[in-house]
Amino acid sequence: MAAGFWEELSMLGDATEMPSYSFLREATRLQETKHQNALMDLLKKYKLTANIPMTMLDIGNAKHPVLKPSDFISALSRERKLELLLCNHTGIDYQDFWHHWRLLQSDHPVFVHHSRRLRSCIPVWLFADEGTSIKKKAILVLQYQPILGWGSKRAEDVNMRGVSTTTRFLFSVMSGKVYAGKKKKQEPLHDLVSAFATEMGSCFNTPIDVQGVPWTKKLYLICLGLKGDLAALVKLGKLSRNYMRDTATGIGPGICHLCKAGQEGCGWDETDFLPMQRMKTNVPTPWLREPSLISLIPVSPSKKAEFFRLDVFHILLKGVFGDICANAIVTCYDFQMFGNLSLDGLLQHIFEDLLGIKRASNYPKAILSQSWFKGADTSTLCIYLESMLRDMLPIVPESHREYVNLIVAALKNANLFMRTLLHSGLFLLESERNTAIAAGSKVMSFFKRLAGMAYVMQLTRWKLQPKYHYMAEVIFAMEYEKQQDLPSLNPLSTATQLDEDFVGRVAGASRTVSSRATHVRTIERFLLELQLKW
């Protein structure tokens, strides 16, 4: 492209006066001499990519590129871009955050080592997930992000607004071919995670000098947890109790790293408050050997398992709420609510009707666009199905009306639960917490009742899966904190909708570079996009 511009502009008499003259000339030379791989060096020379140094660390038997958090934050300070980290928050905001966090984790090391400088301590989450790289191979993406963000469209402080490239900070990537396979046993991956933990631990103890911040000259990064889907938590945390350990007998090692669910006498489908509370007594650690994320990062001694945070995006929107939508649609087929349509015909009808509801005045106005976003598809479908099925209730046969009415109630409360979280700040108000607890509890109750009714009708519907228990963990945490008069962190803070977008962008960049230099070139592409976005 640069060569094409140069071909036209070089014929102009005053081309040498153009600011881009030298860059276009050198870029054209690279194209003519087949040295396009040197383009990133040229972009750095002309400051067209984010000036964040890349460090090569010893990972296993090879050198591996990373963007050290200390280097990243120093570069933001140097470029006057610290607002990407601070998101317009001040020292008072951070003091207020730590006041709330002290009530939740009073034994966290931050209150010992940084008791007099909490205003300079920036709380962050870590995140890990795999995207799709060249030839559909996996690529691991490691990043971190400030917990206090720009807010959302409806509320303040949660990190749910803005371009993901500028609200999440890349540490490194690793191609699946480097760590996958029985012989490798994912050792390179765990070496990289250990390096990540070492760097984050260093940022806890060693301050990062910053400029242009009126209320501090030094910042500390305080890591409070790892967020990600269940597979990522199991992989990075080496969790021996996890969702894959369910057994037909109900007697096994357990399916939850937070409690004894799935062990003898602890059925994971028992989700009322008292059974959940009993499952949390004398809970052993969920690993055979302490993972590096715990041993190398200062964490609360009494809350080590809670370092691995639950993600309501995968647990609810891609889990329980997604199951409700799927069962609601299949119910329309089971009861022939749209006549004798085939299953494919029914799905096509619902799809076309869903696309057209923005033109209908009798449906909620929350659905305004046909554009698709992975983080909103289940929410959109829940809103649509609630309205559609409610309108169809009068024509449902009496024998099926209670069943369909329960589905509508489950959808209604699922929508209320998500709407409450989306409209709430980083810490829930008492009224918001009460609404979320009530709505979430009703969803779980209706789900189990529907499973029982389907069983009586000999329909294989409403299958209880481990994510059902993880939803109960989210509800239990809020209920317990309410009873103990503690603040509740908005579960949306550890949701991963925008993180999935970030992974998609980074993985997409990895598909456009040479497979012989995937790691370095992918990070370079990220820095180029960061320069464009900030």
Short mmCIF file of C-alpha atoms in Angstrom, two decimals:
data_model
loop_
_atom_site.label_atom_id
_atom_site.label_comp_id
_atom_site.label_asym_id
_atom_site.label_seq_id
_atom_site.Cartn_x
_atom_site.Cartn_y
_atom_site.Cartn_z
CA MET A 1 0.00 0.00 0.00
CA ALA A 2 2.82 2.37 0.89
CA ALA A 3 4.48 1.54 -2.44
CA GLY A 4 1.26 2.42 -4.25
CA PHE A 5 1.09 5.81 -2.54
CA TRP A 6 4.75 6.42 -3.29
CA GLU A 7 4.29 5.62 -6.98
CA GLU A 8 1.75 8.42 -7.31
CA LEU A 9 3.21 10.97 -4.91
CA SER A 10 6.82 10.70 -6.06
CA MET A 11 5.88 12.28 -9.37
CA LEU A 12 4.78 15.47 -7.64
CA GLY A 13 7.37 18.22 -7.65
CA ASP A 14 6.93 19.17 -4.00
CA ALA A 15 6.66 15.59 -2.68
CA THR A 16 9.76 16.06 -0.54
CA GLU A 17 7.87 18.57 1.58
CA MET A 18 5.31 15.97 2.68
CA PRO A 19 5.64 14.68 6.27
CA SER A 20 5.28 11.08 5.07
CA TYR A 21 7.85 11.42 2.27
CA SER A 22 10.73 9.61 3.99
CA PHE A 23 8.55 6.85 5.42
CA LEU A 24 6.87 6.07 2.09
CA ARG A 25 10.21 6.06 0.30
CA GLU A 26 11.76 3.60 2.76
CA ALA A 27 8.65 1.41 2.84
CA THR A 28 8.72 1.23 -0.95
CA ARG A 29 12.36 0.16 -0.85
CA LEU A 30 11.45 -2.68 1.52
CA GLN A 31 8.75 -3.83 -0.90
CA GLU A 32 11.06 -3.67 -3.90
CA THR A 33 13.86 -5.59 -2.16
CA LYS A 34 11.48 -8.22 -0.69
CA HIS A 35 12.28 -7.19 2.89
CA GLN A 36 8.69 -6.64 4.03
CA ASN A 37 9.48 -8.37 7.34
CA ALA A 38 11.47 -5.28 8.32
CA LEU A 39 8.36 -3.11 8.15
CA MET A 40 7.80 -3.20 11.93
CA ASP A 41 11.31 -1.83 12.51
CA LEU A 42 10.50 0.97 10.10
CA LEU A 43 7.23 1.71 11.90
CA LYS A 44 9.14 1.92 15.19
CA LYS A 45 11.65 4.29 13.61
CA TYR A 46 8.89 6.70 12.64
CA LYS A 47 6.97 6.19 15.91
CA LEU A 48 3.99 4.62 14.18
CA THR A 49 3.70 1.79 16.71
CA ALA A 50 3.34 1.89 20.50
CA ASN A 51 6.80 2.35 21.98
CA ILE A 52 6.69 -0.46 24.54
CA PRO A 53 9.87 -2.54 24.78
CA MET A 54 9.61 -6.27 24.17
CA THR A 55 11.62 -8.49 26.52
CA MET A 56 12.87 -11.99 25.68
CA LEU A 57 12.57 -14.35 28.65
CA ASP A 58 13.90 -17.88 29.06
CA ILE A 59 10.79 -20.06 28.79
CA GLY A 60 11.75 -23.72 28.80
CA ASN A 61 14.54 -24.17 26.28
CA ALA A 62 13.79 -21.09 24.20
CA LYS A 63 13.55 -17.33 24.32
CA HIS A 64 10.00 -16.01 24.44
CA PRO A 65 8.76 -12.42 23.94
CA VAL A 66 6.73 -10.65 26.63
CA LEU A 67 5.62 -7.12 27.42
CA LYS A 68 6.59 -6.65 31.06
CA PRO A 69 3.85 -4.85 33.02
CA SER A 70 6.40 -2.43 34.48
CA ASP A 71 7.63 -1.55 30.98
CA PHE A 72 4.06 -1.25 29.72
CA ILE A 73 2.97 1.16 32.48
CA SER A 74 6.21 3.16 32.19
CA ALA A 75 5.57 3.55 28.47
CA LEU A 76 2.01 4.73 29.12
CA SER A 77 3.41 7.32 31.52
CA ARG A 78 6.07 8.43 29.05
CA GLU A 79 3.49 8.80 26.26
CA ARG A 80 1.01 10.61 28.54
CA LYS A 81 -1.44 7.72 28.16
CA LEU A 82 -1.85 6.67 31.81
CA GLU A 83 -5.59 7.23 31.54
CA LEU A 84 -5.73 3.83 29.83
CA LEU A 85 -4.79 2.36 33.21
CA LEU A 86 -6.39 4.86 35.58
CA CYS A 87 -9.60 5.41 33.58
CA ASN A 88 -10.07 8.89 35.07
CA HIS A 89 -9.91 7.58 38.65
CA THR A 90 -8.06 9.38 41.42
CA GLY A 91 -6.31 8.36 44.61
CA ILE A 92 -9.55 8.85 46.55
CA ASP A 93 -11.28 6.29 44.31
CA TYR A 94 -8.57 3.72 45.01
CA GLN A 95 -8.70 4.38 48.75
CA ASP A 96 -12.46 3.83 48.60
CA PHE A 97 -11.97 0.58 46.68
CA TRP A 98 -9.49 -0.74 49.24
CA HIS A 99 -11.85 0.22 52.05
CA HIS A 100 -14.44 -2.13 50.51
CA TRP A 101 -11.87 -4.83 49.76
CA ARG A 102 -10.57 -4.79 53.34
CA LEU A 103 -14.03 -5.90 54.46
CA LEU A 104 -13.89 -8.84 52.02
CA GLN A 105 -10.24 -9.87 52.47
CA SER A 106 -8.86 -8.24 55.60
CA ASP A 107 -5.77 -10.47 55.56
CA HIS A 108 -4.65 -9.50 52.07
CA PRO A 109 -0.93 -8.53 52.08
CA VAL A 110 -1.69 -5.15 50.51
CA PHE A 111 -2.99 -3.94 53.88
CA VAL A 112 0.34 -4.79 55.52
CA HIS A 113 2.86 -3.74 52.89
CA HIS A 114 1.03 -0.72 51.48
CA SER A 115 -1.18 0.44 54.35
CA ARG A 116 -0.03 4.06 54.00
CA ARG A 117 -0.06 4.26 50.21
CA LEU A 118 -3.26 2.51 49.17
CA ARG A 119 -4.10 5.47 46.95
CA SER A 120 -1.16 4.42 44.75
CA CYS A 121 -2.19 0.74 44.55
CA ILE A 122 -4.00 -0.16 41.34
CA PRO A 123 -6.10 -3.36 41.61
CA VAL A 124 -6.00 -5.57 38.52
CA TRP A 125 -7.39 -8.85 37.24
CA LEU A 126 -5.38 -11.33 35.22
CA PHE A 127 -6.99 -13.06 32.25
CA ALA A 128 -6.12 -16.08 30.12
CA ASP A 129 -7.83 -17.73 27.19
CA GLU A 130 -7.10 -19.51 23.95
CA GLY A 131 -7.98 -18.06 20.57
CA THR A 132 -7.77 -19.52 17.07
CA SER A 133 -4.52 -18.98 15.20
CA ILE A 134 -3.09 -20.24 11.90
CA LYS A 135 -4.63 -23.49 10.59
CA LYS A 136 -7.15 -23.39 13.45
CA LYS A 137 -4.42 -24.05 16.00
CA ALA A 138 -4.82 -22.64 19.50
CA ILE A 139 -2.96 -19.58 20.71
CA LEU A 140 -2.88 -18.66 24.40
CA VAL A 141 -3.37 -14.98 25.26
CA LEU A 142 -2.30 -13.64 28.66
CA GLN A 143 -3.35 -10.15 29.70
CA TYR A 144 -4.22 -8.02 32.71
CA GLN A 145 -6.64 -5.13 33.23
CA PRO A 146 -7.59 -2.50 35.82
CA ILE A 147 -10.56 -3.48 37.96
CA LEU A 148 -11.71 0.14 38.14
CA GLY A 149 -12.54 0.93 34.52
CA TRP A 150 -14.55 3.42 32.50
CA GLY A 151 -17.81 1.83 33.65
CA SER A 152 -20.56 0.61 31.35
CA LYS A 153 -23.31 2.40 29.45
CA ARG A 154 -25.45 2.27 32.58
CA ALA A 155 -23.07 2.38 35.55
CA GLU A 156 -19.67 3.48 36.80
CA ASP A 157 -16.34 1.82 37.54
CA VAL A 158 -16.79 -1.67 36.03
CA ASN A 159 -14.36 -2.24 33.16
CA MET A 160 -17.00 -2.82 30.48
CA ARG A 161 -16.66 0.18 28.18
CA GLY A 162 -14.11 1.22 25.59
CA VAL A 163 -12.09 -0.56 22.93
CA SER A 164 -10.72 -3.80 24.37
CA THR A 165 -7.27 -3.10 22.90
CA THR A 166 -6.93 -0.06 25.16
CA THR A 167 -8.67 -1.38 28.28
CA ARG A 168 -6.72 -4.65 28.48
CA PHE A 169 -2.91 -4.92 28.46
CA LEU A 170 -1.18 -7.80 26.71
CA PHE A 171 1.56 -9.72 28.49
CA SER A 172 2.31 -12.41 25.93
CA VAL A 173 0.96 -15.04 23.57
CA MET A 174 1.96 -18.67 23.05
CA SER A 175 1.06 -20.91 20.14
CA GLY A 176 -0.64 -24.16 21.05
CA LYS A 177 1.92 -26.16 19.11
CA VAL A 178 4.54 -25.05 21.64
CA TYR A 179 2.78 -26.51 24.69
CA ALA A 180 0.19 -29.01 23.42
CA GLY A 181 0.81 -32.75 23.37
CA LYS A 182 1.33 -35.54 25.90
CA LYS A 183 5.12 -35.29 25.84
CA LYS A 184 5.21 -31.57 26.63
CA LYS A 185 2.56 -31.83 29.39
CA GLN A 186 1.92 -28.10 28.93
CA GLU A 187 5.21 -27.31 30.67
CA PRO A 188 6.05 -24.35 28.37
CA LEU A 189 2.63 -22.88 29.14
CA HIS A 190 3.15 -23.19 32.89
CA ASP A 191 6.64 -21.70 32.53
CA LEU A 192 5.10 -18.68 30.80
CA VAL A 193 2.40 -18.40 33.47
CA SER A 194 5.12 -18.54 36.15
CA ALA A 195 6.93 -15.70 34.40
CA PHE A 196 3.66 -13.74 34.32
CA ALA A 197 3.14 -14.37 38.04
CA THR A 198 6.73 -13.34 38.79
CA GLU A 199 6.27 -10.05 36.94
CA MET A 200 2.97 -9.31 38.67
CA GLY A 201 4.51 -10.17 42.04
CA SER A 202 7.33 -7.76 41.27
CA CYS A 203 4.82 -5.00 40.51
CA PHE A 204 3.32 -5.59 43.97
CA ASN A 205 6.65 -4.99 45.70
CA THR A 206 8.47 -2.62 43.34
CA PRO A 207 6.89 0.74 42.45
CA ILE A 208 6.59 1.98 38.88
CA ASP A 209 7.63 5.61 38.49
CA VAL A 210 5.00 7.69 36.68
CA GLN A 211 4.66 11.26 35.49
CA GLY A 212 1.71 13.59 35.15
CA VAL A 213 -0.37 12.09 37.98
CA PRO A 214 -1.02 14.86 40.53
CA TRP A 215 -1.78 12.53 43.46
CA THR A 216 1.18 10.13 43.22
CA LYS A 217 4.63 9.66 41.71
CA LYS A 218 4.67 5.87 41.98
CA LEU A 219 2.16 3.13 41.21
CA TYR A 220 1.87 -0.48 42.41
CA LEU A 221 -0.10 -3.14 40.56
CA ILE A 222 -2.03 -5.36 42.97
CA CYS A 223 -3.34 -8.56 41.38
CA LEU A 224 -6.54 -9.79 43.04
CA GLY A 225 -7.45 -12.75 40.88
CA LEU A 226 -7.51 -14.61 37.59
CA LYS A 227 -10.62 -14.45 35.44
CA GLY A 228 -11.42 -16.71 32.52
CA ASP A 229 -13.63 -19.58 31.46
CA LEU A 230 -13.62 -22.74 33.56
CA ALA A 231 -11.15 -24.50 31.26
CA ALA A 232 -8.63 -21.67 31.67
CA LEU A 233 -8.98 -21.68 35.46
CA VAL A 234 -8.40 -25.44 35.57
CA LYS A 235 -5.39 -25.25 33.27
CA LEU A 236 -3.58 -22.33 34.90
CA GLY A 237 -4.58 -23.19 38.46
CA LYS A 238 -3.94 -26.92 38.10
CA LEU A 239 -7.26 -27.43 39.88
CA SER A 240 -7.82 -31.04 40.92
CA ARG A 241 -11.46 -30.28 41.78
CA ASN A 242 -13.10 -29.04 38.62
CA TYR A 243 -16.12 -29.32 36.34
CA MET A 244 -14.65 -32.34 34.52
CA ARG A 245 -14.59 -34.48 37.70
CA ASP A 246 -18.31 -35.21 37.84
CA THR A 247 -19.19 -38.88 38.40
CA ALA A 248 -22.31 -40.95 37.78
CA THR A 249 -22.35 -42.07 41.42
CA GLY A 250 -22.04 -38.56 42.84
CA ILE A 251 -19.01 -39.68 44.83
CA GLY A 252 -15.81 -38.27 43.41
CA PRO A 253 -13.03 -35.74 44.01
CA GLY A 254 -15.48 -32.86 43.54
CA ILE A 255 -16.45 -30.51 40.72
CA CYS A 256 -15.85 -27.13 42.38
CA HIS A 257 -12.62 -25.51 43.55
CA LEU A 258 -14.58 -23.37 46.02
CA CYS A 259 -16.39 -26.12 47.95
CA LYS A 260 -16.92 -29.88 48.33
CA ALA A 261 -19.70 -30.17 45.75
CA GLY A 262 -19.63 -33.53 44.00
CA GLN A 263 -18.03 -35.36 46.91
CA GLU A 264 -19.82 -37.94 49.03
CA GLY A 265 -22.80 -36.39 50.78
CA CYS A 266 -22.45 -33.12 48.84
CA GLY A 267 -24.67 -33.24 45.77
CA TRP A 268 -23.72 -30.37 43.50
CA ASP A 269 -27.36 -29.90 42.45
CA GLU A 270 -28.27 -28.91 46.02
CA THR A 271 -28.12 -25.16 45.60
CA ASP A 272 -30.10 -23.73 48.52
CA PHE A 273 -28.16 -21.57 50.96
CA LEU A 274 -27.83 -24.06 53.84
CA PRO A 275 -26.58 -27.02 51.73
CA MET A 276 -24.14 -24.68 50.00
CA GLN A 277 -22.93 -23.43 53.38
CA ARG A 278 -22.33 -26.99 54.60
CA MET A 279 -20.27 -27.73 51.49
CA LYS A 280 -17.93 -24.88 52.43
CA THR A 281 -16.87 -26.20 55.82
CA ASN A 282 -13.34 -27.63 56.13
CA VAL A 283 -12.69 -27.37 52.40
CA PRO A 284 -9.18 -28.56 51.40
CA THR A 285 -7.15 -26.70 48.81
CA PRO A 286 -8.19 -27.58 45.23
CA TRP A 287 -4.70 -28.52 44.04
CA LEU A 288 -2.08 -31.13 44.76
CA ARG A 289 0.71 -28.58 44.38
CA GLU A 290 0.29 -24.85 44.85
CA PRO A 291 0.18 -23.13 41.43
CA SER A 292 2.67 -20.39 40.59
CA LEU A 293 -0.10 -17.79 40.47
CA ILE A 294 -0.61 -18.37 44.20
CA SER A 295 3.00 -18.92 45.27
CA LEU A 296 4.48 -15.96 43.34
CA ILE A 297 1.73 -13.35 43.72
CA PRO A 298 0.84 -12.01 47.21
CA VAL A 299 -2.72 -13.18 47.90
CA SER A 300 -5.09 -13.46 50.83
CA PRO A 301 -4.00 -16.57 52.82
CA SER A 302 -7.59 -17.47 53.66
CA LYS A 303 -8.94 -16.88 50.14
CA LYS A 304 -6.48 -18.70 47.92
CA ALA A 305 -9.11 -20.70 46.04
CA GLU A 306 -11.16 -17.52 45.47
CA PHE A 307 -8.21 -16.11 43.50
CA PHE A 308 -9.66 -18.10 40.58
CA ARG A 309 -12.74 -16.03 39.81
CA LEU A 310 -16.00 -17.25 38.28
CA ASP A 311 -17.06 -15.80 34.93
CA VAL A 312 -20.80 -15.13 34.59
CA PHE A 313 -20.42 -14.77 30.82
CA HIS A 314 -19.59 -18.45 30.32
CA ILE A 315 -21.47 -19.76 33.38
CA LEU A 316 -24.72 -17.92 32.65
CA LEU A 317 -24.92 -16.46 29.16
CA LYS A 318 -23.09 -19.40 27.57
CA GLY A 319 -24.31 -21.82 30.23
CA VAL A 320 -27.50 -21.81 32.28
CA PHE A 321 -29.27 -18.97 30.45
CA GLY A 322 -28.22 -20.40 27.11
CA ASP A 323 -29.75 -23.73 28.17
CA ILE A 324 -32.99 -21.97 29.10
CA CYS A 325 -33.17 -20.40 25.63
CA ALA A 326 -32.43 -23.70 23.91
CA ASN A 327 -35.05 -25.56 25.94
CA ALA A 328 -37.60 -22.80 25.35
CA ILE A 329 -37.13 -23.09 21.58
CA VAL A 330 -37.33 -26.89 21.62
CA THR A 331 -40.50 -26.63 23.73
CA CYS A 332 -42.11 -24.76 20.83
CA TYR A 333 -41.26 -27.79 18.69
CA ASP A 334 -42.37 -30.36 21.29
CA PHE A 335 -45.79 -28.74 21.70
CA GLN A 336 -46.14 -27.70 18.02
CA MET A 337 -46.76 -24.11 19.03
CA PHE A 338 -46.05 -23.01 15.46
CA GLY A 339 -47.92 -25.82 13.74
CA ASN A 340 -46.24 -28.76 12.05
CA LEU A 341 -42.97 -26.99 11.30
CA SER A 342 -39.87 -29.15 11.21
CA LEU A 343 -37.16 -28.32 13.72
CA ASP A 344 -35.12 -26.61 10.98
CA GLY A 345 -38.20 -24.72 9.87
CA LEU A 346 -38.91 -23.60 13.43
CA LEU A 347 -35.34 -22.36 13.91
CA GLN A 348 -35.54 -20.45 10.63
CA HIS A 349 -38.86 -18.88 11.66
CA ILE A 350 -37.52 -17.80 15.07
CA PHE A 351 -34.35 -16.44 13.48
CA GLU A 352 -36.28 -14.34 10.96
CA ASP A 353 -38.72 -13.16 13.62
CA LEU A 354 -35.84 -12.21 15.92
CA LEU A 355 -34.25 -10.09 13.20
CA GLY A 356 -37.53 -8.32 12.61
CA ILE A 357 -38.51 -7.48 16.16
CA LYS A 358 -36.76 -4.12 16.10
CA ARG A 359 -39.53 -2.98 13.74
CA ALA A 360 -42.31 -4.25 16.00
CA SER A 361 -43.74 -1.88 18.61
CA ASN A 362 -44.95 -4.65 20.93
CA TYR A 363 -41.46 -5.98 21.76
CA PRO A 364 -38.92 -4.43 24.12
CA LYS A 365 -36.83 -1.63 22.68
CA ALA A 366 -33.65 -3.11 24.13
CA ILE A 367 -32.94 -4.89 20.85
CA LEU A 368 -32.09 -2.22 18.31
CA SER A 369 -29.54 -3.72 15.96
CA GLN A 370 -28.96 -6.73 13.76
CA SER A 371 -25.19 -6.53 14.34
CA TRP A 372 -23.83 -9.54 16.21
CA PHE A 373 -21.74 -9.48 19.37
CA LYS A 374 -20.81 -12.69 21.15
CA GLY A 375 -21.36 -11.07 24.53
CA ALA A 376 -24.97 -10.11 23.80
CA ASP A 377 -26.49 -12.92 21.74
CA THR A 378 -27.93 -14.90 24.68
CA SER A 379 -29.23 -11.73 26.36
CA THR A 380 -30.95 -10.73 23.13
CA LEU A 381 -32.52 -14.16 22.75
CA CYS A 382 -33.72 -14.19 26.37
CA ILE A 383 -35.51 -10.86 25.90
CA TYR A 384 -37.08 -12.01 22.65
CA LEU A 385 -38.23 -15.41 23.93
CA GLU A 386 -39.76 -13.95 27.09
CA SER A 387 -41.93 -11.59 25.04
CA MET A 388 -42.77 -14.14 22.35
CA LEU A 389 -43.77 -16.95 24.73
CA ARG A 390 -45.72 -14.62 27.02
CA ASP A 391 -47.80 -13.48 24.05
CA MET A 392 -48.43 -17.11 23.06
CA LEU A 393 -49.57 -18.27 26.52
CA PRO A 394 -53.31 -17.77 25.77
CA ILE A 395 -53.16 -20.28 22.90
CA VAL A 396 -51.11 -22.90 24.76
CA PRO A 397 -53.24 -25.94 25.72
CA GLU A 398 -54.19 -26.08 29.39
CA SER A 399 -52.18 -29.28 29.88
CA HIS A 400 -48.97 -27.50 28.89
CA ARG A 401 -49.65 -24.01 30.22
CA GLU A 402 -47.95 -24.43 33.61
CA TYR A 403 -44.81 -25.74 31.90
CA VAL A 404 -44.65 -22.85 29.41
CA ASN A 405 -45.53 -20.36 32.13
CA LEU A 406 -42.53 -21.55 34.16
CA ILE A 407 -40.29 -21.06 31.12
CA VAL A 408 -41.54 -17.48 30.78
CA ALA A 409 -40.89 -16.92 34.49
CA ALA A 410 -37.36 -18.34 34.18
CA LEU A 411 -36.64 -16.06 31.20
CA LYS A 412 -38.12 -13.06 33.00
CA ASN A 413 -35.90 -13.54 36.04
CA ALA A 414 -32.83 -14.30 33.92
CA ASN A 415 -33.39 -10.98 32.15
CA LEU A 416 -33.91 -9.20 35.47
CA PHE A 417 -30.72 -10.71 36.89
CA MET A 418 -28.54 -9.59 33.97
CA ARG A 419 -30.24 -6.20 33.72
CA THR A 420 -29.55 -5.57 37.41
CA LEU A 421 -25.85 -6.37 37.05
CA LEU A 422 -25.50 -4.33 33.86
CA HIS A 423 -27.08 -1.30 35.54
CA SER A 424 -24.96 -1.62 38.71
CA GLY A 425 -21.57 -0.20 39.63
CA LEU A 426 -18.47 -2.06 40.77
CA PHE A 427 -19.98 -2.73 44.20
CA LEU A 428 -23.68 -3.54 44.36
CA LEU A 429 -26.09 -1.34 46.27
CA GLU A 430 -28.22 -3.17 48.82
CA SER A 431 -31.32 -2.97 46.62
CA GLU A 432 -29.36 -4.21 43.60
CA ARG A 433 -27.95 -7.13 45.54
CA ASN A 434 -31.39 -8.10 46.86
CA THR A 435 -32.84 -8.02 43.36
CA ALA A 436 -29.98 -10.09 41.92
CA ILE A 437 -30.23 -12.70 44.69
CA ALA A 438 -34.00 -13.02 44.33
CA ALA A 439 -33.97 -13.19 40.53
CA GLY A 440 -31.05 -15.62 40.38
CA SER A 441 -32.58 -17.91 43.01
CA LYS A 442 -35.86 -18.01 41.10
CA VAL A 443 -34.07 -18.92 37.88
CA MET A 444 -32.43 -21.90 39.59
CA SER A 445 -35.67 -22.99 41.26
CA PHE A 446 -37.65 -22.79 38.01
CA PHE A 447 -34.90 -24.62 36.12
CA LYS A 448 -35.02 -27.55 38.55
CA ARG A 449 -38.84 -27.64 38.53
CA LEU A 450 -38.86 -27.68 34.74
CA ALA A 451 -36.34 -30.53 34.75
CA GLY A 452 -38.67 -32.54 36.98
CA MET A 453 -41.73 -31.81 34.84
CA ALA A 454 -39.87 -32.74 31.65
CA TYR A 455 -38.80 -36.02 33.26
CA VAL A 456 -42.42 -36.86 34.07
CA MET A 457 -43.36 -36.10 30.44
CA GLN A 458 -40.45 -38.34 29.32
CA LEU A 459 -38.72 -35.43 27.58
CA THR A 460 -34.92 -35.25 27.70
CA ARG A 461 -34.85 -31.55 28.52
CA TRP A 462 -33.41 -29.23 31.19
CA LYS A 463 -30.28 -31.22 31.91
CA LEU A 464 -28.53 -30.18 35.12
CA GLN A 465 -24.85 -29.54 34.39
CA PRO A 466 -21.94 -28.34 36.57
CA LYS A 467 -22.48 -24.73 35.43
CA TYR A 468 -25.76 -24.90 37.34
CA HIS A 469 -23.72 -25.32 40.52
CA TYR A 470 -21.35 -22.48 39.57
CA MET A 471 -24.34 -20.19 39.18
CA ALA A 472 -25.32 -21.20 42.71
CA GLU A 473 -21.81 -20.16 43.83
CA VAL A 474 -22.41 -16.67 42.43
CA ILE A 475 -25.76 -16.39 44.23
CA PHE A 476 -24.40 -17.88 47.47
CA ALA A 477 -21.52 -15.38 47.59
CA MET A 478 -23.94 -12.44 47.43
CA GLU A 479 -26.31 -13.99 49.98
CA TYR A 480 -23.47 -14.76 52.39
CA GLU A 481 -22.07 -11.23 52.10
CA LYS A 482 -25.53 -9.83 52.69
CA GLN A 483 -25.94 -11.86 55.89
CA GLN A 484 -22.48 -10.82 57.10
CA ASP A 485 -23.15 -7.16 56.22
CA LEU A 486 -20.27 -7.15 53.71
CA PRO A 487 -20.09 -5.41 50.33
CA SER A 488 -20.64 -7.47 47.18
CA LEU A 489 -18.45 -7.03 44.13
CA ASN A 490 -20.53 -6.91 40.96
CA PRO A 491 -20.14 -10.38 39.34
CA LEU A 492 -19.93 -8.54 36.03
CA SER A 493 -16.45 -7.38 37.03
CA THR A 494 -15.11 -10.87 36.37
CA ALA A 495 -17.21 -11.49 33.26
CA THR A 496 -15.21 -11.91 30.07
CA GLN A 497 -17.29 -10.47 27.21
CA LEU A 498 -14.74 -7.78 26.34
CA ASP A 499 -11.86 -10.12 27.09
CA GLU A 500 -13.20 -12.48 24.43
CA ASP A 501 -13.14 -9.55 22.01
CA PHE A 502 -9.53 -8.83 22.98
CA VAL A 503 -8.56 -12.46 22.40
CA GLY A 504 -10.29 -12.38 19.03
CA ARG A 505 -8.29 -9.33 17.97
CA VAL A 506 -4.96 -10.77 19.09
CA ALA A 507 -5.68 -14.21 17.63
CA GLY A 508 -6.77 -12.55 14.40
CA ALA A 509 -3.44 -10.76 14.21
CA SER A 510 -1.63 -14.07 14.72
CA ARG A 511 -3.29 -15.44 11.57
CA THR A 512 -1.70 -12.74 9.41
CA VAL A 513 1.94 -13.27 10.38
CA SER A 514 4.62 -15.81 9.60
CA SER A 515 4.24 -19.07 11.50
CA ARG A 516 8.01 -19.05 12.06
CA ALA A 517 7.80 -15.89 14.18
CA THR A 518 4.24 -16.04 15.47
CA HIS A 519 4.90 -14.78 18.98
CA VAL A 520 7.04 -11.74 18.16
CA ARG A 521 5.02 -10.70 15.11
CA THR A 522 1.69 -11.06 16.91
CA ILE A 523 2.86 -8.83 19.75
CA GLU A 524 4.15 -6.33 17.19
CA ARG A 525 0.73 -6.29 15.51
CA PHE A 526 -0.87 -5.66 18.90
CA LEU A 527 1.44 -2.69 19.50
CA LEU A 528 0.56 -1.33 16.07
CA GLU A 529 -3.17 -1.54 16.80
CA LEU A 530 -2.63 -0.04 20.26
CA GLN A 531 -0.92 2.96 18.65
CA LEU A 532 -3.92 3.38 16.33
CA LYS A 533 -6.48 3.15 19.15
CA TRP A 534 -4.91 5.18 21.94
#
